[in-house]
Tab-separated table of C-alpha atoms and ligand atoms in Angstrom:
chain	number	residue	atom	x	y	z
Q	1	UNK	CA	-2.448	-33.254	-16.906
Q	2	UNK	CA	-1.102	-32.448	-13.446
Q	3	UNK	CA	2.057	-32.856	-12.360
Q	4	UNK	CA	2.549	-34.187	-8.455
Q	5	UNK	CA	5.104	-32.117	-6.841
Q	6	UNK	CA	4.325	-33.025	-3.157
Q	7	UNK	CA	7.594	-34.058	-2.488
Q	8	UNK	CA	9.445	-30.773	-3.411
Q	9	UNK	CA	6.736	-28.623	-1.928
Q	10	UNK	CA	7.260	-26.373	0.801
Q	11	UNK	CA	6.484	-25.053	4.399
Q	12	UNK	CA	4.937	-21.714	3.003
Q	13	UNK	CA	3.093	-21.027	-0.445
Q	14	UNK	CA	2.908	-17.563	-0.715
Q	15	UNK	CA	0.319	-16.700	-3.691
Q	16	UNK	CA	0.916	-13.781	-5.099
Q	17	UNK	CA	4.368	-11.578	-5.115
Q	18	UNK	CA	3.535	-7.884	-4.683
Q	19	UNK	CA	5.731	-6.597	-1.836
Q	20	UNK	CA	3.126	-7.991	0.582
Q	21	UNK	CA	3.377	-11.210	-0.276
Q	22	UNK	CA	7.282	-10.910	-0.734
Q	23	UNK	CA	7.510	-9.183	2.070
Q	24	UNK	CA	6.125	-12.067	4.153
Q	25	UNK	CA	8.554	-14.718	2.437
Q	26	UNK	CA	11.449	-12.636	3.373
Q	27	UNK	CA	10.092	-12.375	6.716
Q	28	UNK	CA	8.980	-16.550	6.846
Q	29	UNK	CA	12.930	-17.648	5.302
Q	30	UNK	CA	14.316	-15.466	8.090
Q	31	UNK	CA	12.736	-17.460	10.295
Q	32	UNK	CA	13.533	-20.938	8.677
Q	33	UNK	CA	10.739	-21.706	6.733
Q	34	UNK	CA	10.902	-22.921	3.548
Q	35	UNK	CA	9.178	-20.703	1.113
Q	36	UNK	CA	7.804	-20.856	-2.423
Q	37	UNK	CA	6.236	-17.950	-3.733
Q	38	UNK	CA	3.937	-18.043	-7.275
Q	39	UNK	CA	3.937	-15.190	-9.353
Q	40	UNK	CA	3.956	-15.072	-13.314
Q	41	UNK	CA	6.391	-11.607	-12.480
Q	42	UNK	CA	7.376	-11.087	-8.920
Q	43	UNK	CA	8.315	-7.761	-7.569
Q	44	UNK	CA	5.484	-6.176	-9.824
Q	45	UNK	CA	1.625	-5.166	-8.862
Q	46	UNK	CA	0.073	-2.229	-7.356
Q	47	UNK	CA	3.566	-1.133	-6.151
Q	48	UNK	CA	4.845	-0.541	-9.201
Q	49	UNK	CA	2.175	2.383	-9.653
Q	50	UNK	CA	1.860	3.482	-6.046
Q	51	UNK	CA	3.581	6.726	-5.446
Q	52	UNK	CA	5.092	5.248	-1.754
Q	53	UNK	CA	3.223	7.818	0.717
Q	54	UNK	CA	3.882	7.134	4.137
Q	55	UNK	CA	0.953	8.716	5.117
Q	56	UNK	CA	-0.309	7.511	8.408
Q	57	UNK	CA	-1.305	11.260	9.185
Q	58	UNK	CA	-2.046	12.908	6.213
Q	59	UNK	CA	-4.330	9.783	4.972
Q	60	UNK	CA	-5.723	9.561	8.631
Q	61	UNK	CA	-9.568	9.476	7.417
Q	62	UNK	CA	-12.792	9.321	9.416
Q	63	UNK	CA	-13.790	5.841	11.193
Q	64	UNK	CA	-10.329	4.615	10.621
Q	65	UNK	CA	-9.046	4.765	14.016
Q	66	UNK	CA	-8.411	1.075	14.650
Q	67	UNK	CA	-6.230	1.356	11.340
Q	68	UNK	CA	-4.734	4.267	12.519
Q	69	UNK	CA	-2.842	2.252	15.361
Q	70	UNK	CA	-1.620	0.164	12.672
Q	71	UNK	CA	-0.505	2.587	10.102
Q	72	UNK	CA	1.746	4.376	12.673
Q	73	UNK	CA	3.290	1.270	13.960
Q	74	UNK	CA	4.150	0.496	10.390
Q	75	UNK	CA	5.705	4.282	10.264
Q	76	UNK	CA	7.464	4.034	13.507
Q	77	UNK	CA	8.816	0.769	11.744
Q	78	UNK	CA	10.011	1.799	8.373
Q	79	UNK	CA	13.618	3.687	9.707
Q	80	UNK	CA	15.204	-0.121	10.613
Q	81	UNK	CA	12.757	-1.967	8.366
Q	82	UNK	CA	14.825	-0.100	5.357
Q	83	UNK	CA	17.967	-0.312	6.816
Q	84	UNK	CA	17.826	-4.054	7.367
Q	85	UNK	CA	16.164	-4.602	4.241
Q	86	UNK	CA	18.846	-2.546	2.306
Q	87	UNK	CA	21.496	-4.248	4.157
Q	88	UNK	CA	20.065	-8.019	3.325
Q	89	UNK	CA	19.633	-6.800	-0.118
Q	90	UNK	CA	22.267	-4.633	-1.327
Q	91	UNK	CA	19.331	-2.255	-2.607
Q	92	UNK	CA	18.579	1.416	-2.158
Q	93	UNK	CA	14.630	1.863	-1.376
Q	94	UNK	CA	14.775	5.566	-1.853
Q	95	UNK	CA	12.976	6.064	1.428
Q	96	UNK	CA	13.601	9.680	2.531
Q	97	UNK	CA	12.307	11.555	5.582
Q	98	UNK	CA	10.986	14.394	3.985
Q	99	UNK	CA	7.635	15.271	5.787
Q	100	UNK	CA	4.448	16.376	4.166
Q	101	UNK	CA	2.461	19.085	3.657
Q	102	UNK	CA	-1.016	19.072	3.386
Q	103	UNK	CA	-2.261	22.523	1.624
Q	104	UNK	CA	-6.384	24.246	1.061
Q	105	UNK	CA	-6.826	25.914	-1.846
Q	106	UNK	CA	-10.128	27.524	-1.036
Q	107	UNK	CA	-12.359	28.418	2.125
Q	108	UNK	CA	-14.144	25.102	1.469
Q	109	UNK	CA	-10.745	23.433	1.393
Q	110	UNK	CA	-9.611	24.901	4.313
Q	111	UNK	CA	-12.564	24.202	6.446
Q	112	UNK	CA	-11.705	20.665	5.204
Q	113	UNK	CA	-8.406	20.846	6.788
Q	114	UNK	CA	-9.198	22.522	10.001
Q	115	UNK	CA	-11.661	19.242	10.774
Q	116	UNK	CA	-8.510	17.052	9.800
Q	117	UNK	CA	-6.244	18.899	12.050
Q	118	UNK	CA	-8.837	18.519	15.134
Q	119	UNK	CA	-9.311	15.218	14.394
Q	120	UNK	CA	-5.445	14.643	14.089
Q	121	UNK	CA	-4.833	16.599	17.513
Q	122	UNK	CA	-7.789	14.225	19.147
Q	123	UNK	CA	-5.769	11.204	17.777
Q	124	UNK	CA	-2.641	12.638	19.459
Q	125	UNK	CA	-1.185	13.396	16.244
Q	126	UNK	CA	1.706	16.062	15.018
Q	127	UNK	CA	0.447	18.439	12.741
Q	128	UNK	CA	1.643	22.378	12.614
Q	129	UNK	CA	-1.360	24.759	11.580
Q	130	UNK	CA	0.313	26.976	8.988
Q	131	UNK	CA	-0.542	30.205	7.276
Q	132	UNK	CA	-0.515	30.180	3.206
Q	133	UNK	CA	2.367	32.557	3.390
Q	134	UNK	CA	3.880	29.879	5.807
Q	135	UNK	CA	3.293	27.073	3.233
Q	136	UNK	CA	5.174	28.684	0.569
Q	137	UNK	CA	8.292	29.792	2.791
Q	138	UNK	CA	8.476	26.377	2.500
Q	139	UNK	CA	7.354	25.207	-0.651
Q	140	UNK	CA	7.821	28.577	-3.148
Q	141	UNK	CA	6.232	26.717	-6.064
Q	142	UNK	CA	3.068	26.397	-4.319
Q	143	UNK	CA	0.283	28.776	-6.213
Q	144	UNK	CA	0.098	32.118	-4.792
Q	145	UNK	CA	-3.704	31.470	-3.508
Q	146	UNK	CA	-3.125	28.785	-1.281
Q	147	UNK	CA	-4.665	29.359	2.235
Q	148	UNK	CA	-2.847	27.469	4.847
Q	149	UNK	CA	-2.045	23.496	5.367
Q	150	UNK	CA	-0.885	21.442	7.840
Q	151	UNK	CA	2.933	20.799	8.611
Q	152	UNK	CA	3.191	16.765	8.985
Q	153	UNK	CA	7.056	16.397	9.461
Q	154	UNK	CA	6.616	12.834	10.127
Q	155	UNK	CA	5.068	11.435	6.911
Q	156	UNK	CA	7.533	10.460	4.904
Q	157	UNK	CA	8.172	8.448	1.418
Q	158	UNK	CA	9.619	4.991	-0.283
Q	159	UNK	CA	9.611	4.430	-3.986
Q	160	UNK	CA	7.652	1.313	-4.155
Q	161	UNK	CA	9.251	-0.030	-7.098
Q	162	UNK	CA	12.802	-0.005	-5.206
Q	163	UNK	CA	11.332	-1.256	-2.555
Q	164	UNK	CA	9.553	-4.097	-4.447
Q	165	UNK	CA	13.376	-4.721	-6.172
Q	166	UNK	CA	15.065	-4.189	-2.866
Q	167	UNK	CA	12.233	-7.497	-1.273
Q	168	UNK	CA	13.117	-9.856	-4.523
Q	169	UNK	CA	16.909	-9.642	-4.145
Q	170	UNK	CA	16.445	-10.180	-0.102
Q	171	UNK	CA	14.120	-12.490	-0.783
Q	172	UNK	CA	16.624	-14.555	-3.133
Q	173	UNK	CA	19.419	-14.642	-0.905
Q	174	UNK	CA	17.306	-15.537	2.170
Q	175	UNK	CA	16.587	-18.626	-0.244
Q	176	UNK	CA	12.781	-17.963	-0.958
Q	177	UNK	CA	11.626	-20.160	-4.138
Q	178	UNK	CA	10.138	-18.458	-7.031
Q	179	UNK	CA	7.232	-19.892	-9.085
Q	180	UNK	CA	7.459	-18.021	-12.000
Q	181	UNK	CA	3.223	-18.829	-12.747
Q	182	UNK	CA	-0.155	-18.127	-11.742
Q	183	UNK	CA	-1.795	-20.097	-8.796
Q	184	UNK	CA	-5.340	-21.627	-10.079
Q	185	UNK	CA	-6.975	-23.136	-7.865
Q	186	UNK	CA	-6.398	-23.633	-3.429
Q	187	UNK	CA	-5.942	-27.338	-2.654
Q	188	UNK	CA	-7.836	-28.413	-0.049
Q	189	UNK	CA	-7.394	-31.636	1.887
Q	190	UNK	CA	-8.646	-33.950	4.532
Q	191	UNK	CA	-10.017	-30.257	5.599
Q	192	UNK	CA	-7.360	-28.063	5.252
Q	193	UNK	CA	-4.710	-25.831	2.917
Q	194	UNK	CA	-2.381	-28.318	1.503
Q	195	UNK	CA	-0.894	-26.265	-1.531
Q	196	UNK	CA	-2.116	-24.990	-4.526
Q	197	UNK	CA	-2.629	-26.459	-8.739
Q	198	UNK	CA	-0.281	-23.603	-10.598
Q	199	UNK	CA	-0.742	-22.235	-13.665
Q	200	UNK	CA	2.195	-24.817	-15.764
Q	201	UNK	CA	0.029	-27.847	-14.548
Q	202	UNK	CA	1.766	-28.702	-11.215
Q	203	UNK	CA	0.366	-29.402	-8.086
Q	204	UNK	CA	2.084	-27.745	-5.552
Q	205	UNK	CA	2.087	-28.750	-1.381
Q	206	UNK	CA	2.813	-27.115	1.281
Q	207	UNK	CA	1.568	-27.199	4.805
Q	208	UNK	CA	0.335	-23.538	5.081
Q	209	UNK	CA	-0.590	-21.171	2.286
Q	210	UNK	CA	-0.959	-17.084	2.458
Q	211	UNK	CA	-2.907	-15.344	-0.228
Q	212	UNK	CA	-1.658	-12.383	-0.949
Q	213	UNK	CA	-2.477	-11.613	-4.362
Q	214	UNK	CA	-3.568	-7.923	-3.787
Q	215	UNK	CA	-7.310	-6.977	-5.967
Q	216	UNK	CA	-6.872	-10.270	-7.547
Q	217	UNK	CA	-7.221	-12.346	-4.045
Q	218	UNK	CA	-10.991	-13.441	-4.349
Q	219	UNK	CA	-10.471	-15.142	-8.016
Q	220	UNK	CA	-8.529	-18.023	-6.522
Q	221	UNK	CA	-10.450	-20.813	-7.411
Q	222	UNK	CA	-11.574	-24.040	-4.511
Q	223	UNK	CA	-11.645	-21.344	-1.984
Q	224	UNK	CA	-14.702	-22.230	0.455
Q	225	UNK	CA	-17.241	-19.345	-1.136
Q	226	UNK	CA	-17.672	-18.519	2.600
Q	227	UNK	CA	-14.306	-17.648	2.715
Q	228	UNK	CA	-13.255	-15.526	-0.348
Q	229	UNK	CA	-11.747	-12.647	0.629
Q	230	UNK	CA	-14.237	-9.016	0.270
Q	231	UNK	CA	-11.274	-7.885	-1.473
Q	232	UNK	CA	-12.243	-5.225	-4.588
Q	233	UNK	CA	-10.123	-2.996	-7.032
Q	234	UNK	CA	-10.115	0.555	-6.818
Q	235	UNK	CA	-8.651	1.862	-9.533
Q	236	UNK	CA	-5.827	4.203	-9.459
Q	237	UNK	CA	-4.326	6.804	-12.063
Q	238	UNK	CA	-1.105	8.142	-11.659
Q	239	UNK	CA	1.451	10.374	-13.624
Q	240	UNK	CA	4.998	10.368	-13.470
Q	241	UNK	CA	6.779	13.724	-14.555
Q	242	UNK	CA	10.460	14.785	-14.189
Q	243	UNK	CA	11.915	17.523	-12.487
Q	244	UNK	CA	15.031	18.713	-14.684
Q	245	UNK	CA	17.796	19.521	-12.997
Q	246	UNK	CA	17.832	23.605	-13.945
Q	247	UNK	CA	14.805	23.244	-11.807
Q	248	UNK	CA	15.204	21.672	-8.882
Q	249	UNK	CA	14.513	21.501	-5.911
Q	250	UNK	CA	10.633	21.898	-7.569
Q	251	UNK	CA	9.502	20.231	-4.237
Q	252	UNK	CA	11.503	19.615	-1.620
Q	253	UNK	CA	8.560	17.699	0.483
Q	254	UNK	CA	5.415	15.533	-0.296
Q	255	UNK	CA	2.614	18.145	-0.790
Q	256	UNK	CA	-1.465	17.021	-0.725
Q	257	UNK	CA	-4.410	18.688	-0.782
Q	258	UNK	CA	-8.472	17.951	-1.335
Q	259	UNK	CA	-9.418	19.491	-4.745
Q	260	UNK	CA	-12.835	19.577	-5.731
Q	261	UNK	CA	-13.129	16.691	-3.225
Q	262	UNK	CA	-10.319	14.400	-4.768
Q	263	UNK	CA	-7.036	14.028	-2.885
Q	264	UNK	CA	-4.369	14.788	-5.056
Q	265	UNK	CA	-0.683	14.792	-4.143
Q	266	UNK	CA	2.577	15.220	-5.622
Q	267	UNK	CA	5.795	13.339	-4.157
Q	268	UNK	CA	9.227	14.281	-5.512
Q	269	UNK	CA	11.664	11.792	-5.020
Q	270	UNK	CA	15.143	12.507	-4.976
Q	271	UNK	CA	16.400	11.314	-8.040
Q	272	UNK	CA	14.474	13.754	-9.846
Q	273	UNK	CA	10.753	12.080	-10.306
Q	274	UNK	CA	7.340	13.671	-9.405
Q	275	UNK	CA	4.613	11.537	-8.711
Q	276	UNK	CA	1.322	12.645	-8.869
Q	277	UNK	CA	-1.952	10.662	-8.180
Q	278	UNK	CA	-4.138	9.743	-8.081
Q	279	UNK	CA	-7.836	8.924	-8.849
Q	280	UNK	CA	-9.692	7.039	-6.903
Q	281	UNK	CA	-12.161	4.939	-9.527
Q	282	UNK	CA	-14.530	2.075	-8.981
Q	283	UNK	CA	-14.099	0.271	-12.075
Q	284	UNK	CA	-13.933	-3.291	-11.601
Q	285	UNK	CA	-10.787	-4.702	-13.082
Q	286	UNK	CA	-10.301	-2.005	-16.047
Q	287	UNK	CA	-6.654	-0.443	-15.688
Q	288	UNK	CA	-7.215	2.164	-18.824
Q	289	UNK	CA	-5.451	5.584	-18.509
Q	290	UNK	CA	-7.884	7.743	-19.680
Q	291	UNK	CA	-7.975	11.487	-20.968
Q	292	UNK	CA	-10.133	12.350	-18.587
Q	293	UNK	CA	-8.276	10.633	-15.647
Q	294	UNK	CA	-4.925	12.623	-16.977
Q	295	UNK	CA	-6.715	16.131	-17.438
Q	296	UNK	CA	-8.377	16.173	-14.099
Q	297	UNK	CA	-4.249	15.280	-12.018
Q	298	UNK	CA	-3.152	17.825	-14.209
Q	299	UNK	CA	-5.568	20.055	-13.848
Q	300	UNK	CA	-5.689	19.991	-10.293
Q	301	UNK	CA	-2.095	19.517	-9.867
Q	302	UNK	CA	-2.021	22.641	-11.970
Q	303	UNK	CA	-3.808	24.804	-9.624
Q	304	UNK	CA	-1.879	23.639	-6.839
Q	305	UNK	CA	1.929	24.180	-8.599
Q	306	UNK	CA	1.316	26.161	-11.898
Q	307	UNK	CA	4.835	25.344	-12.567
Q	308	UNK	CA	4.160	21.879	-13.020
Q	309	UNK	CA	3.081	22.620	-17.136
Q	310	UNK	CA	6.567	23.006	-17.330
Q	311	UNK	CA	7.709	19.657	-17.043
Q	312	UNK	CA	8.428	16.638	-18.718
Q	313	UNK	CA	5.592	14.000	-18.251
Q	314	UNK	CA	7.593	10.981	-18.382
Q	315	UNK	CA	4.565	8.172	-17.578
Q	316	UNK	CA	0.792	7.362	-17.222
Q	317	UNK	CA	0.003	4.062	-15.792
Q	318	UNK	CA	-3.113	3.022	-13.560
Q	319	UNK	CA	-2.987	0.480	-10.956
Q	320	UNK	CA	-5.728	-1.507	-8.139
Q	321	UNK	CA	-5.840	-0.774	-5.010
Q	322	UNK	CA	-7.071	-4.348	-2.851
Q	323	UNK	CA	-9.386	-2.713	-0.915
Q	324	UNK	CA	-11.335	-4.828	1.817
Q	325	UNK	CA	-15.222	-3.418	3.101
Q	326	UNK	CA	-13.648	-1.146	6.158
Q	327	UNK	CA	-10.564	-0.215	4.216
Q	328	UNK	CA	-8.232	-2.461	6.885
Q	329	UNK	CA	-6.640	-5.610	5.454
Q	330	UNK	CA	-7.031	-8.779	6.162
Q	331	UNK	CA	-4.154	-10.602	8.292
Q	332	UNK	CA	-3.440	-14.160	9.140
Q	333	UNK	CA	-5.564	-17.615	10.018
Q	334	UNK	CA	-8.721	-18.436	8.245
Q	335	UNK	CA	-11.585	-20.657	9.238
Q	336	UNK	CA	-10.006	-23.324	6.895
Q	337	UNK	CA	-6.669	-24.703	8.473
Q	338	UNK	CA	-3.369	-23.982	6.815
Q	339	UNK	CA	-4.932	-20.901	4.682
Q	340	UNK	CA	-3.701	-17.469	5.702
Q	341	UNK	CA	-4.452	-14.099	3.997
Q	342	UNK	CA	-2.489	-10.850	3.886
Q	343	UNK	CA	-4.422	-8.719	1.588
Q	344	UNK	CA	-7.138	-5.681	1.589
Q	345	UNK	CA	-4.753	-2.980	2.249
Q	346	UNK	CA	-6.312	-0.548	-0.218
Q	347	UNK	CA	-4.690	2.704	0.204
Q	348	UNK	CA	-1.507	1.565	2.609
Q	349	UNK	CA	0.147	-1.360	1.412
Q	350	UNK	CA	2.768	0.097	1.193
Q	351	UNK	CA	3.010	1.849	4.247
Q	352	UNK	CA	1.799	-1.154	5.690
Q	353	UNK	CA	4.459	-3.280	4.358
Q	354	UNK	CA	6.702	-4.133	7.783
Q	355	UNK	CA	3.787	-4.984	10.061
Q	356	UNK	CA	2.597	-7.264	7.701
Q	357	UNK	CA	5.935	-8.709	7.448
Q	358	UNK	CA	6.282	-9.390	10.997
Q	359	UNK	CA	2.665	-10.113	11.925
Q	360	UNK	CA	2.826	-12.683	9.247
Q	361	UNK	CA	5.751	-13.900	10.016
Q	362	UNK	CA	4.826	-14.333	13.786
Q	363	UNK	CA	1.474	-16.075	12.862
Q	364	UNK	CA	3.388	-18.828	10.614
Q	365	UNK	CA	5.734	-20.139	12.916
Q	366	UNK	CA	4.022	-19.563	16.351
Q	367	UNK	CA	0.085	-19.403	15.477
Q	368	UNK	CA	-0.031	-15.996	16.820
Q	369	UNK	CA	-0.466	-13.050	15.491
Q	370	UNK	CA	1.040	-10.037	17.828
Q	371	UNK	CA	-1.163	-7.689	19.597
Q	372	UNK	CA	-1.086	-4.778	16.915
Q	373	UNK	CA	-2.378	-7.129	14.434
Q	374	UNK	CA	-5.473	-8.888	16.137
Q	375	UNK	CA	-8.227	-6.593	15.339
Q	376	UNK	CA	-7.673	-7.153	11.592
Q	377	UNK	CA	-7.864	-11.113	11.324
Q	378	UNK	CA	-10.131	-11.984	8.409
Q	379	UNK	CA	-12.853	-13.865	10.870
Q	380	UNK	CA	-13.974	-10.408	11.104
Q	381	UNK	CA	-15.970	-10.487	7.639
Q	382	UNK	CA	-16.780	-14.410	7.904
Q	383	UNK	CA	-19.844	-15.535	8.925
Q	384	UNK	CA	-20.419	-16.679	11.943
Q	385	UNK	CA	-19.784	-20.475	13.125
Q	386	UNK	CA	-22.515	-22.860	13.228
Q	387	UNK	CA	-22.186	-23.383	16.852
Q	388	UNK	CA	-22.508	-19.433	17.456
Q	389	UNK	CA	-25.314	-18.619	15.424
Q	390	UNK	CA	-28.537	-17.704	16.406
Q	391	UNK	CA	-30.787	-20.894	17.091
Q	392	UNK	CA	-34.714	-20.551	16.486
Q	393	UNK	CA	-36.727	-20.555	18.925
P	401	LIG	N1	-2.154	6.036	-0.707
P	401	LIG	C1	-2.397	6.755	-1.876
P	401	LIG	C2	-3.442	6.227	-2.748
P	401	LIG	O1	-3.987	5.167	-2.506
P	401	LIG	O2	-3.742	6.876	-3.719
C-alpha cells in the first residue's frame, strides 16, 4: 500500500547518498532549497573504498581531454572546498597536499611514462622528469630498480570516508532531510519528475529529482528506457595496510606506477594508513575480494616497495566504480522535465566532488549549468529528438 506524502515532499529528491549526491544537497540547502535525500545508509558507497587520489595529472589518460578541463577545475577547487566544508561541518577530511609520484619499473614501463609526460607537457601540465636515483632521494622505500617517474607536486589526496562523514554532518546542519530507504521506482507526471515511490511504501514529491546513485543509477525503475543512464560497475579491489609508527614516514607522498599494464598506487595518509588499489574488473555487480585480486596488489605493490611485506594488512574490501561509455559523468537536465543526473564519474568522483557540487547546484536553482560543466550534460548519450532525426527520403 502506498503512502501519499505529497504534502511533506520537497524542492529536491536527491536519490542516492554517496558524496555526490550529498554533496549536491549540501550545495542545493545552501542555496535554500529544500532537500530530501534517500539512502538506506548515507555517507557510504564507492567512497568508502576509494583511496581519495586527486589525480587530475597522474590519471590524465588518452582521449580524455575534455575531462581533463574538468578534473583540474575540481583540483584547483578542493583547497576552499575543504576548508568550507570542514568549517560547516566541524570535520577533518584528511586532505593533504602531498604531491605524487608516478614511478617505471622497467624499460617498457618507462617508455610508458615518457608518452605520459609528453602528453602531460602538450596539455600544459606540471610534471618533473626524474632519474630513479632521483625518485628514491625522495621516496627511500622505493625498490632499488626503479628507473625514473614523474614529479606531480600538484596531485594531492582526501580520505573519502572523512570526506563522506565530513558531507553528512554539513549536510545535517544545512537542514538536508534524510530518507533512511531505497528509491524504487521515478514518478513521473503530467510529463515530468514529480518524486519518487521509496522503498517503506511512501510516495515521495518533489518538483525536481537528481539521480545520483553511483553504478546502481540505471536500476531505478519508471525511468523512460530512452533515458537510463549508460552507467556500469567497474569493479574495484583495494587493501588497506598500516604503517606502524617505528616505521614511518614509509611514504611520505602518493606513489603510482603501470605494472604489467595495471595501475597500481599506494597513498599513505597521515594518520598512519596505506592504501593500495586497485583492480580494475568488469564484473557486473559482484563485489568479492578475491585471492587472486589480493595476490596480484601485493604482488605488484611488492615489487614497487619490498618493504611493504612488512606491514600490517588491516582491510580488503572491493567497491564500483559508475562508469559512463567515455569515462565523463553525466551532469544535470534530462530530456524528461524535473529529472537531473549526477552520476558516471568512474575513476574521479571523488576528485570530482566540488564541481559537481556547484554545477549542480547552479543547474537547480537557475536552469543553468556553468560553462565548465556543459560538455558533460547527459543529452550527449540520448538519442536524438524526433524533430532532429533523419527524415526518409
Ligand atoms: N581513481 C582510482 C581508481 O579508480 O582506482
Amino acid at each position: 500500500m502506498c503512502v501519499s506524502e505529497r504534502s511533506s515532499g520537497s524542492d529536491v529528491l536527491v536519490i542516492g547518498g554517496g558524496v555526490i549526491g550529498l554533496v549536491t544537497a549540501w550545495r542545493a540547502a545552501q542555496r535554500g532549497l529544500r532537500v530530501t535525500v534517500a539512502d538506506p545508509a548515507p555517507g557510504g558507497g564507492a567512497a568508502q573504498v576509494a583511496a581519495g587520489m586527486l589525480a587530475a595529472v597522474t590519471e590524465l589518460h588518452y582521449g580524455e581531454q575534455m575531462l581533463l578541463g574538468l578534473n583540474l577545475a575540481s583540483a584547483a577547487r578542493y583547497p576552499s572546498f575543504v576548508a568550507e566544508l570542514e568549517e560547516a561541518s566541524g570535520r577533518d577530511t584528511g586532505f593533504r597536499t602531498c604531491g605524487t609520484l608516478a614511478v617505471a619499473l622497467d624499460s617498457d614501463d618507462r617508455a610508458h611514462l615518457r608518452e605520459l609526460h609528453a602528453l602531460q607537457e602538450r596539455s600544459g601540465l606540471e610534471s618533473v622528469w626524474l632519474s630513479g636515483r632521483e625518485c628514491r632521494r625522495l621516496e627511500p622505500m622505493l625498490a632499488p630498480g626503479v628507473r625514473g617517474g614523474l614529479r606531480v607536486d600538484g596531485d594531492h589526496q582526501v580520505d573519502p570516508r572523512r570526506l563522506a562523514a565530513a558531507l553528512l554532518t554539513a549536510c545535517e546542519r544545512a537542514g538536508v532531510a534524510f530518507r533512511r530507504t531505497t528509491a524504487e521506482r521515478l514518478t513521473v507526471t503530467g510529463g515530468r519528475a514529480a518524486g519518487a515511490l521509496l522503498g517503506d511504501g511512501t510516495e515521495f514529491a518533489a518538483d525536481q529529482v537528481v539521480l545520483a546513485a553511483g553504478s546502481l543509477s540505471g536500476r531505478l525503475a519508471g525511468l523512460p528506457p530512452e533515458l537510463v543512464p549508460p552507467v556500469r560497475p567497474v569493479k574495484g579491489q583495494v587493501l588497506r595496510l598500516t604503517v606502524p609508527r617505528a616505521y614511518a614516514p614509509f611514504l611520505s607522498r602518493t606513489v603510482r606506477a603501470v605494472v604489467r599494464g595495471g595501475h597500481l598506487y599506494l597513498v599513505p595518509r597521515e594518520n598512519g594508513e596505506l592504501v593500495v588499489g586497485a583492480t580494475s574488473e568488469e564484473m557486473g555487480w559482484d563485489t568479492t575480494v578475491t585471492a587472486g585480486g589480493v595476490y596480484e596488489l601485493l604482488r605488484d605493490a611488492h615489487e614497487l616497495v619490498p618493504g611493504i611485506t612488512e606491514l600490517p594488512l588491516t582491510e580488503t574490501r572491493a567497491g564500483l566504480r559508475p562508469a559512463s561509455p567515455d569515462n565523463a559523468p553525466l551532469l544535470g537536465p534530462t530530456a524528461l522535465p524535473g529529472l537531473l543526473l549526477a552520476t558516471g564519474h568512474h575513476r574521479n568522483g571523488v576528485l570530482l566532488t566540488p564541481v559537481t557540487g556547484d554545477a549542480m547546484a547552479d543547474v537547480l536553482t537557475t536552469g543553468e549549468l556553468p560553462a565548465t560543466a556543459r560538455p558533460f550534460t547527459p543529452g550527449r548519450f540520448e538519442p536524438a529528438a524526433p524533430a532532429l532525426q533523419e527524415q526518409p527520403a
